[in-house]
mmCIF file with all atom_site columns, C-alpha atoms in Angstrom:
data_model
loop_
_atom_site.group_PDB
_atom_site.id
_atom_site.type_symbol
_atom_site.label_atom_id
_atom_site.label_alt_id
_atom_site.label_comp_id
_atom_site.label_asym_id
_atom_site.label_entity_id
_atom_site.label_seq_id
_atom_site.pdbx_PDB_ins_code
_atom_site.Cartn_x
_atom_site.Cartn_y
_atom_site.Cartn_z
_atom_site.occupancy
_atom_site.B_iso_or_equiv
_atom_site.pdbx_formal_charge
_atom_site.auth_seq_id
_atom_site.auth_comp_id
_atom_site.auth_asym_id
_atom_site.auth_atom_id
_atom_site.pdbx_PDB_model_num
ATOM 1  C CA . MET Y 1 1  ? 55.942 183.361 -35.388 1.00 0.00 ? 1  MET Y CA 1
ATOM 2  C CA . THR Y 1 2  ? 53.924 182.611 -32.116 1.00 0.00 ? 2  THR Y CA 1
ATOM 3  C CA . SER Y 1 3  ? 51.153 185.220 -30.506 1.00 0.00 ? 3  SER Y CA 1
ATOM 4  C CA . LEU Y 1 4  ? 49.990 185.642 -27.262 1.00 0.00 ? 4  LEU Y CA 1
ATOM 5  C CA . SER Y 1 5  ? 46.592 186.596 -26.319 1.00 0.00 ? 5  SER Y CA 1
ATOM 6  C CA . ALA Y 1 6  ? 45.297 187.116 -22.837 1.00 0.00 ? 6  ALA Y CA 1
ATOM 7  C CA . LEU Y 1 7  ? 41.542 186.843 -22.376 1.00 0.00 ? 7  LEU Y CA 1
ATOM 8  C CA . THR Y 1 8  ? 39.499 187.614 -19.216 1.00 0.00 ? 8  THR Y CA 1
ATOM 9  C CA . LEU Y 1 9  ? 35.991 187.892 -18.035 1.00 0.00 ? 9  LEU Y CA 1
ATOM 10 C CA . VAL Y 1 10 ? 34.787 190.790 -16.056 1.00 0.00 ? 10 VAL Y CA 1
ATOM 11 C CA . ARG Y 1 11 ? 31.804 192.029 -14.311 1.00 0.00 ? 11 ARG Y CA 1
ATOM 12 C CA . ASN Y 1 12 ? 31.541 195.089 -12.274 1.00 0.00 ? 12 ASN Y CA 1
ATOM 13 C CA . ARG Y 1 13 ? 35.166 194.686 -11.103 1.00 0.00 ? 13 ARG Y CA 1
ATOM 14 C CA . GLN Y 1 14 ? 36.877 197.775 -12.865 1.00 0.00 ? 14 GLN Y CA 1
ATOM 15 C CA . ALA Y 1 15 ? 39.792 198.127 -10.428 1.00 0.00 ? 15 ALA Y CA 1
ATOM 16 C CA . HIS Y 1 16 ? 40.537 194.428 -10.585 1.00 0.00 ? 16 HIS Y CA 1
ATOM 17 C CA . LEU Y 1 17 ? 40.805 194.751 -14.301 1.00 0.00 ? 17 LEU Y CA 1
ATOM 18 C CA . ASP Y 1 18 ? 42.729 197.802 -14.070 1.00 0.00 ? 18 ASP Y CA 1
ATOM 19 C CA . ARG Y 1 19 ? 45.368 195.792 -11.921 1.00 0.00 ? 19 ARG Y CA 1
ATOM 20 C CA . LEU Y 1 20 ? 45.511 192.972 -14.609 1.00 0.00 ? 20 LEU Y CA 1
ATOM 21 C CA . VAL Y 1 21 ? 46.227 195.565 -17.498 1.00 0.00 ? 21 VAL Y CA 1
ATOM 22 C CA . GLU Y 1 22 ? 48.836 197.206 -15.152 1.00 0.00 ? 22 GLU Y CA 1
ATOM 23 C CA . GLY Y 1 23 ? 50.574 193.402 -14.594 1.00 0.00 ? 23 GLY Y CA 1
ATOM 24 C CA . LEU Y 1 24 ? 50.253 192.748 -18.418 1.00 0.00 ? 24 LEU Y CA 1
ATOM 25 C CA . SER Y 1 25 ? 51.629 195.997 -19.176 1.00 0.00 ? 25 SER Y CA 1
ATOM 26 C CA . LEU Y 1 26 ? 54.644 195.670 -16.674 1.00 0.00 ? 26 LEU Y CA 1
ATOM 27 C CA . SER Y 1 27 ? 55.333 191.960 -18.026 1.00 0.00 ? 27 SER Y CA 1
ATOM 28 C CA . ALA Y 1 28 ? 58.580 191.160 -19.946 1.00 0.00 ? 28 ALA Y CA 1
ATOM 29 C CA . THR Y 1 29 ? 56.433 189.518 -22.307 1.00 0.00 ? 29 THR Y CA 1
ATOM 30 C CA . PRO Y 1 30 ? 53.382 191.960 -23.045 1.00 0.00 ? 30 PRO Y CA 1
ATOM 31 C CA . PRO Y 1 31 ? 50.354 189.765 -25.112 1.00 0.00 ? 31 PRO Y CA 1
ATOM 32 C CA . ASP Y 1 32 ? 49.915 190.527 -28.671 1.00 0.00 ? 32 ASP Y CA 1
ATOM 33 C CA . GLU Y 1 33 ? 46.539 191.629 -27.428 1.00 0.00 ? 33 GLU Y CA 1
ATOM 34 C CA . LEU Y 1 34 ? 43.787 191.524 -24.526 1.00 0.00 ? 34 LEU Y CA 1
ATOM 35 C CA . VAL Y 1 35 ? 40.182 189.975 -25.139 1.00 0.00 ? 35 VAL Y CA 1
ATOM 36 C CA . VAL Y 1 36 ? 38.019 191.747 -22.678 1.00 0.00 ? 36 VAL Y CA 1
ATOM 37 C CA . ILE Y 1 37 ? 34.412 189.581 -22.233 1.00 0.00 ? 37 ILE Y CA 1
ATOM 38 C CA . ASP Y 1 38 ? 32.451 192.374 -20.472 1.00 0.00 ? 38 ASP Y CA 1
ATOM 39 C CA . MET Y 1 39 ? 29.584 191.420 -18.567 1.00 0.00 ? 39 MET Y CA 1
ATOM 40 C CA . SER Y 1 40 ? 29.371 194.468 -16.284 1.00 0.00 ? 40 SER Y CA 1
ATOM 41 C CA . ASP Y 1 41 ? 26.175 196.697 -15.816 1.00 0.00 ? 41 ASP Y CA 1
ATOM 42 C CA . ALA Y 1 42 ? 28.184 199.352 -17.019 1.00 0.00 ? 42 ALA Y CA 1
ATOM 43 C CA . PRO Y 1 43 ? 30.798 199.062 -20.000 1.00 0.00 ? 43 PRO Y CA 1
ATOM 44 C CA . VAL Y 1 44 ? 34.421 198.894 -18.504 1.00 0.00 ? 44 VAL Y CA 1
ATOM 45 C CA . THR Y 1 45 ? 36.794 201.343 -19.911 1.00 0.00 ? 45 THR Y CA 1
ATOM 46 C CA . LEU Y 1 46 ? 40.695 201.029 -20.521 1.00 0.00 ? 46 LEU Y CA 1
ATOM 47 C CA . PRO Y 1 47 ? 43.262 203.778 -21.365 1.00 0.00 ? 47 PRO Y CA 1
ATOM 48 C CA . PRO Y 1 48 ? 45.606 203.594 -24.310 1.00 0.00 ? 48 PRO Y CA 1
ATOM 49 C CA . LEU Y 1 49 ? 48.131 200.608 -24.116 1.00 0.00 ? 49 LEU Y CA 1
ATOM 50 C CA . SER Y 1 50 ? 51.120 199.376 -25.636 1.00 0.00 ? 50 SER Y CA 1
ATOM 51 C CA . PHE Y 1 51 ? 48.582 196.285 -27.028 1.00 0.00 ? 51 PHE Y CA 1
ATOM 52 C CA . PRO Y 1 52 ? 45.674 196.043 -28.881 1.00 0.00 ? 52 PRO Y CA 1
ATOM 53 C CA . VAL Y 1 53 ? 42.620 195.668 -26.708 1.00 0.00 ? 53 VAL Y CA 1
ATOM 54 C CA . ARG Y 1 54 ? 38.988 194.084 -27.986 1.00 0.00 ? 54 ARG Y CA 1
ATOM 55 C CA . ILE Y 1 55 ? 36.155 194.460 -25.541 1.00 0.00 ? 55 ILE Y CA 1
ATOM 56 C CA . GLU Y 1 56 ? 33.186 192.073 -26.215 1.00 0.00 ? 56 GLU Y CA 1
ATOM 57 C CA . ARG Y 1 57 ? 30.135 193.380 -24.593 1.00 0.00 ? 57 ARG Y CA 1
ATOM 58 C CA . LEU Y 1 58 ? 27.716 190.546 -23.139 1.00 0.00 ? 58 LEU Y CA 1
ATOM 59 C CA . ALA Y 1 59 ? 24.965 192.196 -21.467 1.00 0.00 ? 59 ALA Y CA 1
ATOM 60 C CA . GLY Y 1 60 ? 22.600 190.827 -18.881 1.00 0.00 ? 60 GLY Y CA 1
ATOM 61 C CA . ASP Y 1 61 ? 20.757 190.554 -15.839 1.00 0.00 ? 61 ASP Y CA 1
ATOM 62 C CA . ALA Y 1 62 ? 22.262 187.185 -14.293 1.00 0.00 ? 62 ALA Y CA 1
ATOM 63 C CA . LEU Y 1 63 ? 26.362 186.544 -14.633 1.00 0.00 ? 63 LEU Y CA 1
ATOM 64 C CA . PRO Y 1 64 ? 26.046 184.704 -18.117 1.00 0.00 ? 64 PRO Y CA 1
ATOM 65 C CA . LEU Y 1 65 ? 29.284 182.440 -17.809 1.00 0.00 ? 65 LEU Y CA 1
ATOM 66 C CA . ALA Y 1 66 ? 28.411 179.852 -19.933 1.00 0.00 ? 66 ALA Y CA 1
ATOM 67 C CA . ALA Y 1 67 ? 27.358 182.547 -22.520 1.00 0.00 ? 67 ALA Y CA 1
ATOM 68 C CA . ALA Y 1 68 ? 30.625 184.301 -21.753 1.00 0.00 ? 68 ALA Y CA 1
ATOM 69 C CA . ARG Y 1 69 ? 32.586 181.051 -22.356 1.00 0.00 ? 69 ARG Y CA 1
ATOM 70 C CA . GLY Y 1 70 ? 30.770 180.425 -25.568 1.00 0.00 ? 70 GLY Y CA 1
ATOM 71 C CA . LEU Y 1 71 ? 31.837 184.176 -26.869 1.00 0.00 ? 71 LEU Y CA 1
ATOM 72 C CA . HIS Y 1 72 ? 35.220 183.129 -25.766 1.00 0.00 ? 72 HIS Y CA 1
ATOM 73 C CA . ARG Y 1 73 ? 35.003 180.492 -28.503 1.00 0.00 ? 73 ARG Y CA 1
ATOM 74 C CA . VAL Y 1 74 ? 33.919 182.558 -31.046 1.00 0.00 ? 74 VAL Y CA 1
ATOM 75 C CA . VAL Y 1 75 ? 36.575 185.244 -30.492 1.00 0.00 ? 75 VAL Y CA 1
ATOM 76 C CA . VAL Y 1 76 ? 39.269 182.472 -30.620 1.00 0.00 ? 76 VAL Y CA 1
ATOM 77 C CA . SER Y 1 77 ? 37.985 180.784 -33.407 1.00 0.00 ? 77 SER Y CA 1
ATOM 78 C CA . LEU Y 1 78 ? 38.339 184.347 -35.720 1.00 0.00 ? 78 LEU Y CA 1
ATOM 79 C CA . ARG Y 1 79 ? 41.936 183.928 -35.045 1.00 0.00 ? 79 ARG Y CA 1
ATOM 80 C CA . PRO Y 1 80 ? 44.228 182.080 -37.476 1.00 0.00 ? 80 PRO Y CA 1
ATOM 81 C CA . TYR Y 1 81 ? 45.460 178.796 -35.843 1.00 0.00 ? 81 TYR Y CA 1
ATOM 82 C CA . ALA Y 1 82 ? 48.846 178.945 -34.845 1.00 0.00 ? 82 ALA Y CA 1
ATOM 83 C CA . GLY Y 1 83 ? 49.811 175.725 -33.969 1.00 0.00 ? 83 GLY Y CA 1
ATOM 84 C CA . PRO Y 1 84 ? 49.419 173.835 -30.647 1.00 0.00 ? 84 PRO Y CA 1
ATOM 85 C CA . ALA Y 1 85 ? 49.381 175.722 -27.319 1.00 0.00 ? 85 ALA Y CA 1
ATOM 86 C CA . ARG Y 1 86 ? 52.723 176.173 -25.691 1.00 0.00 ? 86 ARG Y CA 1
ATOM 87 C CA . ARG Y 1 87 ? 52.892 174.983 -21.976 1.00 0.00 ? 87 ARG Y CA 1
ATOM 88 C CA . ALA Y 1 88 ? 55.009 176.459 -19.233 1.00 0.00 ? 88 ALA Y CA 1
#
């Protein structure tokens, strides 16, 4: 069985995140989970959705993209290996 996870980095762009979530919700194939790496000054919020959402906070004054990418690797490595990624 193949699962699909969506991952996004966000910093102070709640409206952009809301549009992303809306698009995922309307998709013919919504993700099995959404992982949000939140680098915002104030934590982002999302309404209840039809798929699980995991929000990982990465606080700091700067835009810590390298640290966020590192956190992404940790989050992804916690998932069981499902074989090679499919390409569209």
